XYZ file of C-alpha atoms in Angstrom:
770
model
C -11.750 -24.093 -60.925
C -11.955 -27.019 -63.411
C -13.475 -24.300 -66.277
C -10.634 -22.068 -65.419
C -7.910 -24.680 -65.623
C -9.404 -25.605 -69.016
C -9.255 -21.904 -70.179
C -5.807 -21.525 -69.206
C -4.633 -25.032 -70.734
C -6.647 -23.854 -74.035
C -4.707 -20.466 -74.450
C -2.267 -20.932 -77.552
C 0.014 -18.841 -75.662
C 0.271 -21.400 -72.817
C 0.686 -24.757 -74.473
C 2.411 -27.393 -73.244
C 3.387 -25.501 -69.923
C 1.337 -27.393 -67.263
C 3.532 -30.195 -66.559
C 1.545 -31.417 -63.418
C -1.840 -31.158 -62.005
C -2.788 -32.267 -58.717
C -5.909 -31.589 -56.757
C -5.929 -31.586 -52.826
C -9.369 -32.436 -51.329
C -11.300 -30.658 -49.074
C -11.916 -31.476 -45.520
C -14.553 -30.798 -43.127
C -13.730 -29.552 -39.862
C -13.216 -31.904 -36.552
C -14.494 -30.240 -33.490
C -13.973 -31.253 -29.569
C -15.104 -30.046 -26.341
C -12.978 -27.727 -24.631
C -14.252 -26.336 -20.863
C -13.407 -22.842 -20.468
C -14.570 -20.149 -17.882
C -18.074 -18.554 -18.981
C -16.019 -15.456 -18.724
C -13.813 -16.292 -21.377
C -16.461 -18.114 -23.427
C -18.275 -15.054 -23.676
C -15.396 -13.407 -25.389
C -14.761 -16.122 -27.417
C -18.559 -16.093 -28.579
C -18.393 -12.363 -29.198
C -15.689 -12.789 -31.710
C -17.788 -15.527 -33.305
C -15.772 -18.443 -32.126
C -18.365 -20.939 -31.094
C -16.528 -24.385 -31.448
C -12.795 -25.241 -31.021
C -10.908 -27.514 -33.487
C -9.774 -31.162 -32.191
C -5.905 -29.783 -32.801
C -6.556 -26.583 -30.833
C -7.926 -28.518 -28.043
C -5.055 -31.073 -28.007
C -2.691 -28.126 -27.577
C -4.841 -26.286 -24.900
C -4.854 -29.569 -22.897
C -1.308 -30.356 -23.081
C -0.345 -26.770 -22.101
C -2.738 -27.066 -19.166
C -1.108 -30.175 -18.391
C 2.702 -28.605 -17.855
C 3.781 -29.856 -21.180
C 5.728 -27.905 -23.832
C 4.322 -27.903 -27.253
C 4.830 -27.718 -30.898
C 1.971 -27.011 -32.459
C 2.806 -27.758 -36.578
C -0.287 -27.215 -38.861
C -0.600 -25.229 -42.010
C -1.349 -21.819 -42.372
C -4.533 -20.169 -41.634
C -5.315 -23.359 -39.389
C -6.242 -21.274 -36.015
C -2.780 -21.821 -34.161
C -3.303 -18.828 -31.922
C -6.250 -20.006 -30.142
C -4.205 -22.786 -28.843
C -2.169 -20.482 -26.579
C -4.406 -17.732 -26.311
C -6.659 -19.695 -24.064
C -4.344 -20.993 -21.985
C -2.548 -17.491 -21.545
C -5.568 -15.985 -20.871
C -6.680 -18.308 -18.502
C -3.462 -18.186 -16.394
C -3.728 -14.283 -16.573
C -7.611 -14.424 -15.155
C -7.119 -16.728 -12.742
C -3.428 -15.542 -10.871
C -2.230 -12.706 -13.053
C 0.242 -15.002 -14.648
C 2.102 -13.636 -17.733
C 2.505 -14.400 -21.082
C 5.668 -13.676 -23.522
C 4.807 -13.901 -26.937
C 7.798 -13.947 -29.824
C 7.403 -13.013 -33.350
C 10.330 -12.327 -36.079
C 8.397 -9.668 -37.562
C 6.930 -6.310 -36.298
C 3.971 -6.632 -38.939
C 3.019 -9.953 -37.325
C 3.364 -8.875 -33.674
C 0.917 -5.692 -34.603
C -1.718 -8.262 -36.053
C -1.405 -10.554 -32.689
C -1.568 -7.606 -30.644
C -4.915 -6.306 -32.239
C -6.471 -9.718 -32.570
C -5.664 -10.459 -28.999
C -6.598 -6.930 -27.622
C -10.061 -7.264 -29.404
C -10.948 -10.542 -27.811
C -9.318 -9.244 -24.381
C -11.946 -6.206 -24.565
C -14.723 -8.645 -24.428
C -13.867 -9.965 -20.881
C -15.044 -6.940 -19.839
C -13.621 -5.181 -16.772
C -11.119 -6.241 -14.347
C -10.392 -8.874 -16.012
C -6.683 -8.875 -15.546
C -5.798 -9.730 -19.254
C -3.513 -6.623 -20.456
C -2.127 -7.046 -23.918
C 0.598 -4.816 -25.243
C 3.511 -4.718 -27.691
C 6.947 -3.901 -26.807
C 9.004 -3.238 -29.795
C 11.540 -0.893 -31.327
C 9.043 1.317 -32.717
C 8.046 2.616 -29.798
C 9.435 5.821 -27.929
C 11.438 5.392 -24.526
C 8.314 7.468 -22.840
C 5.788 5.084 -24.620
C 7.878 1.709 -23.108
C 8.100 3.258 -19.772
C 3.999 3.401 -19.952
C 3.987 -0.242 -21.027
C 6.105 -1.331 -18.124
C 4.053 1.135 -15.444
C 0.779 -0.638 -16.810
C 2.166 -4.170 -16.539
C 0.608 -6.407 -19.101
C 0.039 -9.840 -18.413
C 0.631 -10.622 -22.261
C 3.392 -9.144 -24.018
C 4.302 -9.339 -27.620
C 7.601 -8.597 -28.840
C 10.558 -9.613 -31.117
C 13.668 -11.669 -30.307
C 15.695 -8.318 -30.858
C 13.833 -6.433 -28.210
C 14.139 -9.329 -25.768
C 18.063 -9.351 -26.332
C 18.501 -5.543 -26.256
C 15.812 -4.250 -24.427
C 14.249 -7.062 -21.649
C 16.561 -9.489 -20.587
C 19.545 -6.603 -19.897
C 16.985 -5.145 -17.620
C 15.202 -8.267 -16.371
C 15.922 -7.627 -12.528
C 15.343 -3.930 -12.668
C 12.321 -3.221 -14.863
C 10.929 -6.455 -15.759
C 11.169 -8.488 -12.366
C 7.246 -8.280 -11.657
C 6.660 -9.998 -15.341
C 9.802 -12.700 -15.334
C 8.488 -14.084 -11.430
C 5.032 -14.502 -12.856
C 5.785 -15.800 -16.246
C 3.699 -18.973 -16.889
C 3.909 -19.363 -20.958
C 6.329 -18.223 -23.724
C 4.943 -18.574 -26.899
C 7.741 -18.353 -29.629
C 5.547 -18.119 -33.235
C 7.178 -19.216 -36.517
C 9.602 -20.829 -34.932
C 10.708 -22.579 -38.442
C 11.797 -19.487 -39.223
C 14.293 -19.496 -36.379
C 17.358 -21.222 -38.603
C 20.858 -20.618 -39.956
C 22.652 -17.692 -38.103
C 19.583 -16.279 -37.109
C 18.277 -19.376 -35.527
C 21.677 -19.961 -33.918
C 21.869 -16.653 -32.415
C 18.116 -17.085 -31.138
C 18.889 -20.480 -29.296
C 21.185 -19.071 -27.335
C 19.035 -16.041 -26.597
C 16.699 -18.579 -25.346
C 19.041 -20.146 -22.923
C 19.826 -16.902 -21.356
C 15.925 -16.272 -20.828
C 15.512 -19.586 -19.449
C 18.575 -18.883 -16.790
C 16.773 -15.565 -16.047
C 13.297 -17.538 -15.303
C 15.479 -20.023 -13.417
C 16.621 -16.678 -11.207
C 13.173 -15.957 -10.322
C 12.037 -19.422 -9.756
C 9.611 -19.236 -12.886
C 9.316 -22.355 -15.178
C 7.076 -21.580 -18.166
C 5.760 -23.842 -20.549
C 6.912 -22.926 -24.075
C 4.425 -23.181 -27.021
C 6.245 -22.932 -30.568
C 4.195 -22.797 -33.416
C 5.253 -24.025 -36.536
C 5.111 -24.663 -40.537
C 4.835 -28.081 -41.319
C 8.810 -29.072 -40.995
C 10.693 -32.709 -40.998
C 11.982 -32.401 -37.218
C 9.396 -30.127 -35.418
C 10.161 -31.311 -31.939
C 13.591 -31.764 -32.501
C 13.918 -28.099 -34.006
C 12.006 -26.403 -31.279
C 13.745 -28.202 -28.567
C 17.102 -27.123 -29.969
C 15.871 -23.469 -30.425
C 14.499 -23.179 -27.069
C 17.006 -25.003 -24.863
C 14.077 -27.596 -23.556
C 14.245 -31.334 -23.746
C 12.871 -32.898 -26.716
C 11.237 -35.509 -24.011
C 9.046 -32.430 -22.756
C 7.311 -31.577 -25.887
C 4.089 -32.668 -27.030
C 3.599 -32.387 -30.981
C 0.187 -31.642 -32.230
C 0.394 -31.897 -36.057
C -2.953 -32.895 -37.416
C -4.831 -30.112 -39.171
C -8.685 -30.555 -37.843
C -9.833 -27.293 -39.422
C -12.286 -27.140 -42.828
C -10.308 -26.367 -46.051
C -11.761 -26.596 -49.571
C -10.161 -28.065 -52.724
C -6.829 -27.026 -53.548
C -6.061 -27.337 -57.228
C -2.037 -27.074 -57.883
C -0.523 -26.797 -61.273
C 3.353 -26.743 -61.750
C 3.993 -24.365 -64.747
C 7.069 -24.614 -66.709
C 7.758 -21.573 -69.111
C 9.014 -22.407 -72.393
C 12.567 -22.452 -73.509
C 14.147 -19.783 -75.943
C 14.989 -21.170 -79.253
C 18.638 -19.600 -80.014
C 18.918 -16.366 -79.242
C 22.169 -16.596 -77.888
C 21.074 -17.908 -74.496
C 22.281 -21.363 -74.655
C 20.969 -24.645 -73.896
C 18.238 -24.889 -71.118
C 17.494 -21.421 -70.609
C 13.667 -20.411 -70.411
C 11.579 -17.479 -70.458
C 11.591 -15.504 -67.237
C 9.413 -16.836 -64.686
C 8.882 -13.122 -63.719
C 7.047 -12.483 -67.257
C 5.347 -15.469 -67.461
C 3.481 -15.032 -63.949
C 2.705 -11.485 -64.732
C 0.650 -12.906 -67.873
C -1.145 -15.132 -65.597
C -1.994 -12.803 -62.993
C -3.455 -10.319 -65.470
C -5.398 -13.126 -67.277
C -6.469 -14.440 -63.538
C -7.479 -11.046 -62.473
C -9.364 -10.156 -65.383
C -11.309 -13.070 -64.991
C -12.720 -12.040 -61.559
C -10.313 -13.900 -59.242
C -8.376 -12.061 -56.462
C -4.959 -13.294 -56.925
C -1.994 -13.133 -54.804
C 1.846 -13.483 -56.046
C 4.863 -14.303 -54.015
C 7.937 -13.444 -55.608
C 11.464 -13.083 -54.134
C 12.557 -9.542 -54.034
C 11.047 -6.156 -53.343
C 11.749 -4.684 -56.442
C 10.196 -7.605 -58.513
C 7.290 -7.101 -56.328
C 7.173 -3.525 -57.119
C 7.832 -3.756 -61.018
C 5.457 -6.206 -61.682
C 2.957 -4.919 -59.662
C 3.171 -1.629 -62.073
C 3.611 -4.018 -65.280
C 0.570 -5.857 -64.360
C -1.551 -2.699 -63.761
C -0.556 -1.502 -66.991
C -1.189 -4.276 -68.822
C -4.694 -4.218 -67.644
C -5.191 -0.404 -68.771
C -3.982 -1.824 -72.105
C -6.634 -4.287 -71.951
C -9.417 -1.517 -70.395
C -9.535 -2.711 -67.255
C -9.114 0.733 -65.731
C -10.740 0.241 -62.553
C -8.917 -3.166 -61.911
C -5.584 -1.505 -62.596
C -6.053 0.690 -59.730
C -6.833 -2.561 -57.355
C -3.433 -3.896 -57.808
C -0.792 -3.169 -55.486
C 2.824 -4.098 -54.183
C 2.921 -5.587 -50.409
C 6.436 -5.975 -48.992
C 8.077 -5.362 -45.343
C 9.718 -2.058 -46.021
C 6.216 -0.380 -46.151
C 5.278 1.971 -43.482
C 2.845 0.481 -41.192
C -0.133 2.600 -42.180
C 0.062 1.582 -45.672
C 0.836 -2.121 -44.852
C -2.617 -2.074 -42.851
C -3.989 -0.149 -45.270
C -3.350 -3.121 -48.088
C -4.078 -6.072 -45.478
C -7.715 -4.127 -44.938
C -8.178 -4.077 -48.751
C -7.361 -7.802 -49.136
C -9.221 -9.081 -46.523
C -12.428 -7.073 -47.572
C -11.856 -7.974 -51.058
C -11.202 -4.265 -52.485
C -7.677 -5.157 -53.623
C -8.274 -7.529 -56.753
C -4.401 -8.347 -57.405
C -1.361 -8.403 -55.012
C 2.305 -8.875 -55.696
C 3.966 -9.613 -52.343
C 7.478 -10.583 -51.034
C 7.316 -13.486 -48.313
C 6.246 -10.737 -45.891
C 2.737 -12.426 -46.465
C 3.608 -15.967 -46.100
C 3.660 -15.346 -41.990
C 0.740 -15.335 -39.929
C -0.873 -11.869 -40.722
C -4.833 -12.164 -41.196
C -5.912 -11.095 -44.592
C -8.669 -13.738 -45.073
C -8.354 -16.511 -48.123
C -7.849 -15.557 -52.066
C -8.760 -17.107 -54.667
C -5.642 -17.561 -56.456
C -1.821 -17.773 -54.894
C 0.779 -17.690 -57.861
C 4.535 -18.646 -56.998
C 6.782 -16.580 -59.011
C 9.757 -19.407 -58.817
C 10.052 -22.259 -56.552
C 10.499 -20.343 -53.329
C 13.090 -22.608 -52.176
C 11.836 -24.974 -49.639
C 8.517 -27.500 -49.984
C 7.501 -25.855 -46.382
C 7.619 -22.256 -47.838
C 5.785 -23.317 -50.938
C 2.999 -24.788 -49.018
C 3.005 -21.838 -46.192
C 2.423 -19.594 -49.061
C -0.064 -21.760 -50.936
C -1.997 -21.915 -47.910
C -3.006 -18.295 -48.539
C -5.381 -19.558 -50.958
C -8.969 -20.522 -50.310
C -12.061 -19.033 -48.631
C -13.559 -21.701 -46.179
C -14.558 -24.624 -48.123
C -14.555 -22.912 -51.523
C -12.178 -24.210 -54.015
C -8.321 -22.324 -54.765
C -5.929 -22.102 -57.404
C -1.862 -22.766 -56.817
C 0.352 -22.264 -59.619
C 3.846 -22.637 -59.011
C 5.632 -21.314 -62.123
C 9.453 -22.274 -62.452
C 12.441 -20.500 -63.116
C 15.447 -21.848 -64.288
C 17.451 -22.803 -61.136
C 18.317 -26.579 -60.337
C 15.659 -27.183 -58.031
C 12.575 -25.588 -59.946
C 13.590 -27.915 -62.854
C 13.915 -30.894 -61.092
C 10.569 -30.441 -59.505
C 8.875 -29.979 -62.689
C 10.912 -33.161 -63.874
C 9.557 -35.009 -61.004
C 6.579 -33.271 -59.474
C 5.430 -36.451 -57.226
C 8.958 -35.229 -55.329
C 7.276 -32.137 -54.486
C 3.808 -33.424 -53.314
C 4.973 -36.422 -51.723
C 8.515 -36.131 -50.178
C 9.181 -35.943 -46.463
C 9.070 -32.253 -45.318
C 12.866 -30.483 -44.975
C 14.203 -30.181 -41.638
C 15.241 -26.939 -40.247
C 18.682 -26.827 -38.841
C 20.390 -24.590 -36.103
C 23.720 -24.876 -34.259
C 23.605 -23.344 -30.372
C 27.207 -24.607 -30.238
C 28.407 -22.058 -32.798
C 31.528 -21.121 -30.944
C 31.791 -17.776 -32.959
C 28.521 -16.564 -31.691
C 28.795 -18.172 -28.162
C 31.398 -15.713 -26.212
C 28.703 -12.741 -26.918
C 25.424 -14.622 -25.325
C 27.811 -15.924 -22.411
C 28.923 -12.530 -21.623
C 25.407 -11.506 -22.016
C 24.437 -13.988 -19.661
C 26.779 -13.267 -17.197
C 25.522 -9.401 -17.213
C 21.833 -10.383 -16.762
C 22.792 -12.893 -14.104
C 25.664 -13.892 -12.668
C 27.362 -17.333 -14.205
C 27.731 -20.516 -12.266
C 29.340 -23.734 -13.286
C 26.268 -25.309 -13.478
C 25.248 -23.344 -16.525
C 27.186 -25.889 -18.668
C 23.427 -27.636 -19.070
C 22.392 -24.328 -20.856
C 25.540 -23.661 -23.183
C 27.083 -27.074 -23.683
C 30.106 -28.878 -23.065
C 32.440 -26.363 -24.449
C 31.162 -23.768 -21.715
C 34.091 -24.497 -18.929
C 36.709 -23.765 -21.619
C 34.909 -20.887 -22.815
C 34.721 -19.307 -19.547
C 38.161 -19.787 -18.641
C 39.268 -17.930 -22.091
C 36.805 -15.439 -21.355
C 38.567 -14.984 -17.681
C 41.784 -15.126 -19.222
C 40.736 -12.232 -21.618
C 39.166 -9.970 -19.052
C 35.552 -10.234 -20.302
C 34.661 -12.367 -17.282
C 35.733 -11.514 -13.651
C 35.641 -14.985 -11.185
C 33.821 -14.032 -7.595
C 33.969 -16.549 -5.051
C 30.767 -16.540 -2.633
C 29.257 -18.690 0.050
C 27.716 -20.979 -2.408
C 30.367 -21.444 -4.825
C 32.400 -19.885 -7.477
C 30.391 -17.283 -9.715
C 31.465 -15.035 -12.520
C 30.114 -11.522 -13.863
C 30.745 -9.520 -16.890
C 34.197 -7.914 -16.566
C 34.084 -5.901 -19.978
C 33.046 -2.467 -21.110
C 29.591 -1.224 -22.128
C 26.882 -3.868 -23.116
C 27.580 -7.346 -24.779
C 24.102 -6.957 -26.095
C 24.164 -4.035 -27.726
C 27.439 -4.956 -29.391
C 25.943 -7.974 -30.794
C 23.589 -8.200 -33.302
C 21.091 -11.222 -33.875
C 20.901 -10.922 -37.494
C 24.506 -11.290 -38.417
C 27.976 -13.049 -37.357
C 30.153 -10.430 -39.252
C 31.039 -7.253 -37.324
C 32.864 -5.033 -39.915
C 30.423 -3.113 -42.400
C 31.176 -1.156 -45.705
C 28.947 1.728 -45.963
C 27.774 2.517 -49.623
C 27.417 6.261 -50.634
C 25.510 7.971 -53.452
C 28.333 10.506 -55.105
C 25.647 12.389 -56.647
C 23.284 12.808 -53.603
C 26.088 14.349 -51.347
C 27.649 10.873 -49.778
C 24.208 10.002 -48.656
C 24.580 6.464 -47.287
C 22.107 4.067 -49.644
C 22.879 0.809 -48.141
C 25.405 -0.981 -45.501
C 27.084 -4.502 -46.632
C 29.127 -6.823 -44.484
C 32.652 -6.819 -45.183
C 32.843 -9.785 -47.324
C 29.728 -9.314 -49.127
C 31.313 -5.805 -50.181
C 34.088 -7.287 -51.566
C 31.922 -9.579 -53.876
C 29.462 -6.713 -54.710
C 30.865 -3.417 -53.945
C 34.575 -4.065 -55.486
C 35.210 -1.157 -58.152
C 33.730 -1.524 -61.376
C 31.106 -3.580 -59.861
C 27.285 -2.910 -60.998
C 24.950 -2.553 -57.694
C 21.019 -2.544 -57.541
C 19.578 -0.678 -55.053
C 15.895 0.280 -54.679
C 15.242 0.103 -58.153
C 18.426 2.414 -59.319
C 21.730 1.119 -60.697
C 24.994 2.181 -59.643
C 28.374 1.549 -60.790
C 31.135 1.450 -57.856
C 34.101 4.098 -58.687
C 36.113 3.313 -55.510
C 36.299 0.885 -52.548
C 38.367 2.578 -49.429
C 38.703 -0.138 -47.140
C 40.383 2.238 -44.671
C 37.562 3.941 -43.971
C 35.315 0.924 -45.196
C 33.462 3.071 -47.753
C 32.404 2.162 -51.329
C 31.314 5.573 -53.645
C 28.687 4.749 -56.164
C 27.652 6.628 -59.115
C 24.096 6.244 -60.977
C 24.761 4.083 -64.232
C 22.368 2.758 -67.155
C 24.780 0.017 -67.920
C 23.076 -2.949 -70.169
C 25.734 -5.417 -68.289
C 26.164 -6.841 -64.880
C 28.996 -7.948 -63.085
C 30.005 -11.178 -61.289
C 33.637 -11.890 -59.650
C 36.135 -14.226 -60.064
C 38.166 -15.811 -57.564
C 40.195 -18.485 -56.084
C 39.777 -20.620 -52.853
C 41.697 -22.780 -50.852
C 40.666 -24.891 -47.906
C 42.723 -25.861 -44.824
C 41.343 -29.020 -42.493
C 42.103 -27.930 -39.054
C 40.760 -30.922 -37.464
C 38.571 -33.788 -38.362
C 35.478 -34.461 -36.164
C 33.915 -37.382 -37.481
C 34.364 -40.025 -39.791
C 32.224 -42.917 -41.812
C 32.218 -44.807 -45.151
C 29.614 -44.578 -47.781
C 27.208 -47.279 -47.506
C 27.737 -48.089 -50.911
C 31.553 -47.846 -50.992
C 33.307 -48.692 -47.811
C 36.687 -47.508 -49.224
C 35.151 -43.669 -49.495
C 35.465 -42.267 -45.945
C 33.267 -39.049 -45.875
C 34.360 -36.719 -42.981
C 33.058 -33.710 -40.999
C 35.597 -31.550 -40.285
C 36.755 -27.694 -38.816
C 38.473 -26.056 -41.829
C 39.382 -22.800 -42.642
C 38.677 -21.444 -46.187
C 40.651 -18.859 -47.337
C 39.222 -16.997 -50.506
C 41.117 -14.154 -52.670
C 38.751 -12.406 -55.336
C 41.271 -11.942 -58.330
C 38.474 -9.934 -60.459
C 35.326 -9.813 -62.055
C 33.682 -10.398 -65.729
C 31.028 -8.300 -67.316
C 27.757 -10.052 -69.066
C 25.437 -8.831 -70.957
C 22.010 -8.159 -69.221
C 19.712 -9.540 -72.097
C 21.670 -12.724 -73.194
C 24.165 -13.285 -70.107
C 26.990 -13.680 -72.861
C 30.302 -12.615 -71.392
C 31.833 -9.297 -72.526
C 35.011 -8.957 -70.704
C 36.946 -9.461 -67.514
C 39.096 -6.971 -65.267
C 41.627 -7.801 -62.407
C 41.231 -6.532 -58.869
C 43.487 -6.363 -56.056
C 41.551 -6.909 -53.079
C 42.629 -8.475 -49.639
C 42.213 -12.195 -48.768
C 39.593 -13.119 -46.794
C 39.233 -16.189 -44.655
C 36.065 -18.090 -42.838
C 36.642 -20.886 -39.824
C 33.674 -22.877 -40.588
C 32.878 -26.533 -40.632
C 32.662 -28.527 -43.781
C 31.731 -32.443 -44.949
C 34.607 -33.709 -47.451
C 35.204 -37.051 -49.324
C 37.997 -37.955 -52.035
C 37.261 -39.688 -55.345
C 38.192 -43.377 -55.634
C 41.399 -44.419 -57.597
C 39.411 -46.272 -59.984
C 36.677 -44.129 -60.329
C 39.202 -41.107 -61.228
C 40.979 -43.201 -63.936
C 37.871 -43.863 -65.402
C 36.707 -40.453 -65.506
C 40.151 -39.189 -66.732
C 39.907 -41.478 -69.890
C 36.270 -40.490 -70.728
C 36.810 -36.644 -70.221
C 37.421 -33.460 -68.470
C 38.135 -34.851 -64.729
C 38.357 -31.097 -63.005
C 35.213 -30.348 -64.806
C 33.526 -33.330 -63.357
C 34.480 -32.877 -59.873
C 33.422 -29.458 -60.220
C 30.163 -29.982 -61.466
C 29.240 -32.876 -59.183
C 30.241 -29.832 -56.407
C 27.828 -27.331 -57.786
C 24.575 -30.273 -58.339
C 24.981 -31.445 -54.545
C 24.891 -27.783 -53.106
C 22.081 -26.934 -55.417
C 19.883 -29.963 -53.953
C 21.106 -29.215 -50.429
C 17.672 -26.900 -49.716
C 15.515 -29.821 -50.892
C 16.446 -31.551 -47.627
C 17.221 -28.796 -45.277
C 15.656 -25.371 -44.937
C 18.375 -22.932 -46.338
C 19.242 -20.978 -49.211
C 22.032 -21.895 -51.972
C 24.092 -19.089 -50.549
C 24.400 -20.691 -47.251
C 26.476 -23.269 -48.527
C 29.875 -23.325 -50.190
C 31.996 -25.848 -51.839
C 35.553 -26.477 -53.318
C 36.810 -29.371 -55.902
C 40.171 -30.227 -56.212
C 42.306 -32.661 -58.297
C 44.708 -33.052 -55.541
C 44.639 -32.004 -51.951
C 47.317 -31.666 -49.492
C 45.516 -33.220 -46.640
C 44.097 -36.212 -48.171
C 46.819 -36.268 -51.112
C 44.063 -37.040 -53.454
C 41.071 -35.411 -55.592
C 38.587 -34.242 -53.135
C 35.483 -32.487 -53.036
C 34.517 -30.310 -49.925
C 31.005 -28.564 -48.954
C 30.909 -25.884 -46.251
C 29.002 -23.921 -43.949
C 29.357 -20.128 -45.486
C 29.092 -18.953 -42.012
C 31.704 -18.464 -39.384
C 31.549 -21.426 -36.830
C 29.290 -23.236 -38.989
C 25.070 -23.245 -38.530
C 24.667 -27.421 -38.625
C 24.074 -27.301 -42.603
C 27.338 -29.369 -42.854
C 26.893 -31.381 -40.224
C 23.334 -32.234 -41.414
C 24.779 -33.020 -44.965
C 27.490 -35.496 -43.710
C 24.755 -37.536 -41.552
C 22.877 -37.742 -44.915
C 25.507 -37.506 -47.533
C 24.418 -40.954 -49.119
C 20.864 -39.443 -49.486
C 22.287 -36.104 -51.079
C 24.150 -37.893 -53.483
C 20.987 -39.988 -54.894
C 19.163 -36.696 -54.873
C 21.715 -35.197 -56.937
C 22.121 -37.531 -59.261
C 18.424 -37.825 -59.821
C 18.432 -34.051 -60.718
C 20.987 -34.549 -63.322
C 19.601 -37.509 -65.226
C 16.127 -35.594 -65.272
C 17.735 -32.797 -66.927
C 17.762 -32.874 -70.592
C 20.770 -30.854 -71.643
C 23.594 -32.758 -72.858
C 26.585 -30.313 -71.627
C 25.278 -28.813 -68.293
C 23.192 -25.564 -68.003
C 21.557 -23.479 -65.188
C 19.006 -26.213 -64.492
C 21.536 -28.811 -63.324
C 25.171 -27.878 -62.785
C 25.935 -24.159 -63.725
C 25.945 -22.019 -60.788
C 25.211 -18.362 -60.504
C 27.599 -18.066 -57.611
C 30.473 -19.672 -59.133
C 33.896 -17.900 -58.426
C 35.320 -19.543 -61.878
C 32.738 -18.352 -64.350
C 31.514 -22.167 -64.708
C 34.311 -23.648 -66.001
C 35.508 -26.363 -66.449
C 32.198 -28.115 -65.866
C 31.519 -31.784 -67.267
C 28.068 -32.797 -66.481
C 28.261 -36.484 -67.793
C 31.322 -36.992 -65.637
C 29.452 -35.521 -62.731
C 26.934 -38.243 -63.266
C 29.669 -40.936 -63.379
C 30.941 -40.118 -60.392
C 27.402 -39.966 -58.415
C 26.505 -43.019 -60.100
C 29.972 -44.703 -58.962
C 29.402 -43.477 -55.104
C 25.762 -44.266 -54.840
């Protein structure tokens, strides 16, 4: 790859854009002996698996000894064998069952094919029967699967929630009573709202297992994160002390060459200080150059529409260069494709026939497509964990590979370009989830009561709030108390199915349908109520599946938005006003450097009133005008961290400039750096800065979880607030702009049109506090 990197550096249109280069050396494999039955060894030999890596053997032995396991090694390190061997051994020996859970059907289909091929190699009468159980199957197909009684069942969390646990006693008793292994694949994906739901789902699974006297070992497969054992224990409801961590990768790798690539800034043109050429355009140019040079190249980008559009544009560019054959061998890959199309693309990638791919995160997970020559990251994917996961797709065996991360304008992108050592050397981010979310727990406790009756001892599954919650649900008629010979019990007393009334992917129940007025009122999308007020208000420009619409009406009586196609050359952003009420302070501590500055963690209510929207030019981002709106106020009961500005610091800031702009800029900057320490998106966090708050009688900065009940982010931020402030200050100091730009203090989600903002005063404040 050295010659290729030198060639890229030598292109005049790429001059000065490589800001850092690092080579991660390759590694020879380390194998360990692992005794397995001759029948299983023969099946492994048939798949070309002659030896097992040391980390695979360590995990297998831990499971055999009765330990839960977290296997946290990179992409393509062979994690699946670590649970396949004990799962097959247990089925061969005593018809024990294994439940495999993954977040995406595509991953389940890939794993089913791999496991089924290995099972076929065991020969007739092996007792190892592999099946998947997902929402894509018909009722008769699901019935046939249950009749066949597979010993290895692969499913999604949603199907476990809707289709297995509610019927465990009637349809799945044969499976649960023999359940010895639960595999939780991609456990790092179970965070935020989804992870909080799943942590409660697994507690329900543990209760059902207890009912059948089953006590399975959990095998959790994870990317490299900062808290693998803590996170696996939180998600599964198992004690941390019962987990064995295996995180030393012993597989073979070739050298991986990293380039951090920063597109050039615009010279004038109305883009303002700090604006840079689109990462999409820059990535497309690199992609076409590398495919033309013969490298099989994969781009990871952030959105389906981007993948589709730039795959098409890349093919067109190759045709313009006379590379018609290569142009036909470029495609887009994303989760919305039909199964047959995805399988076709995966086979073509694996075989090397497809030379260039634009993909969303769908190829980040463990679908086997072999190794590629080059991976391009179109923008920093938000976390270092995800960046290294995606980079793991580069490399065939011990051959050298190239990974190029092309930066966007976002604060994190530009911070990493200015501080590349933090990208390569900083500790991995921590995954955060909250099984004690009081907005989610009632539905899961009701679901648990419908699956098998509740008892007082279930407090150990659902936490300290369980007794009060049960009392409230009983008073509400959703639970019914029963006196039995073994003590008090509760059963579900409501109507219908609490499982089917609860989505694992969201918290909000109210949704708004978006209808295309030119296609007979066809529903083109559905949005949660709060998102609809933001994105589908009257006058909003809404983009969907490559088409642009203008919202002509929002009927909140019937929760319907009417859309009309448009070719508008502007986009819209809402303007809003926010207020926060502190309901209860839950914890307090002082900053290490300023004992007179208390930082608090609290239960809060955030009220937001959308007041209007702003139209901005699609090309330049310049404002074109504002329009007022009359929409209902929304409220969010959540968790927040907050702190006040010391009087001496406030006085200094007021003397030097725009004080409200300084605290506003500090709030934006701190929010932008949350994903640097925790696995989240900036949209998961909200904030408010005010020169005077009634709860504190002082100028105050709030940072809150963007979901009802909180998903653990604000709490994690509270626990590490001094580190967050230091990282934020470092980011601001590394940005070359003078007044603030999209790479430091401006936020694309600001409801006040990024006004006022004062970068210098934000730095003054954070410097004084750290």
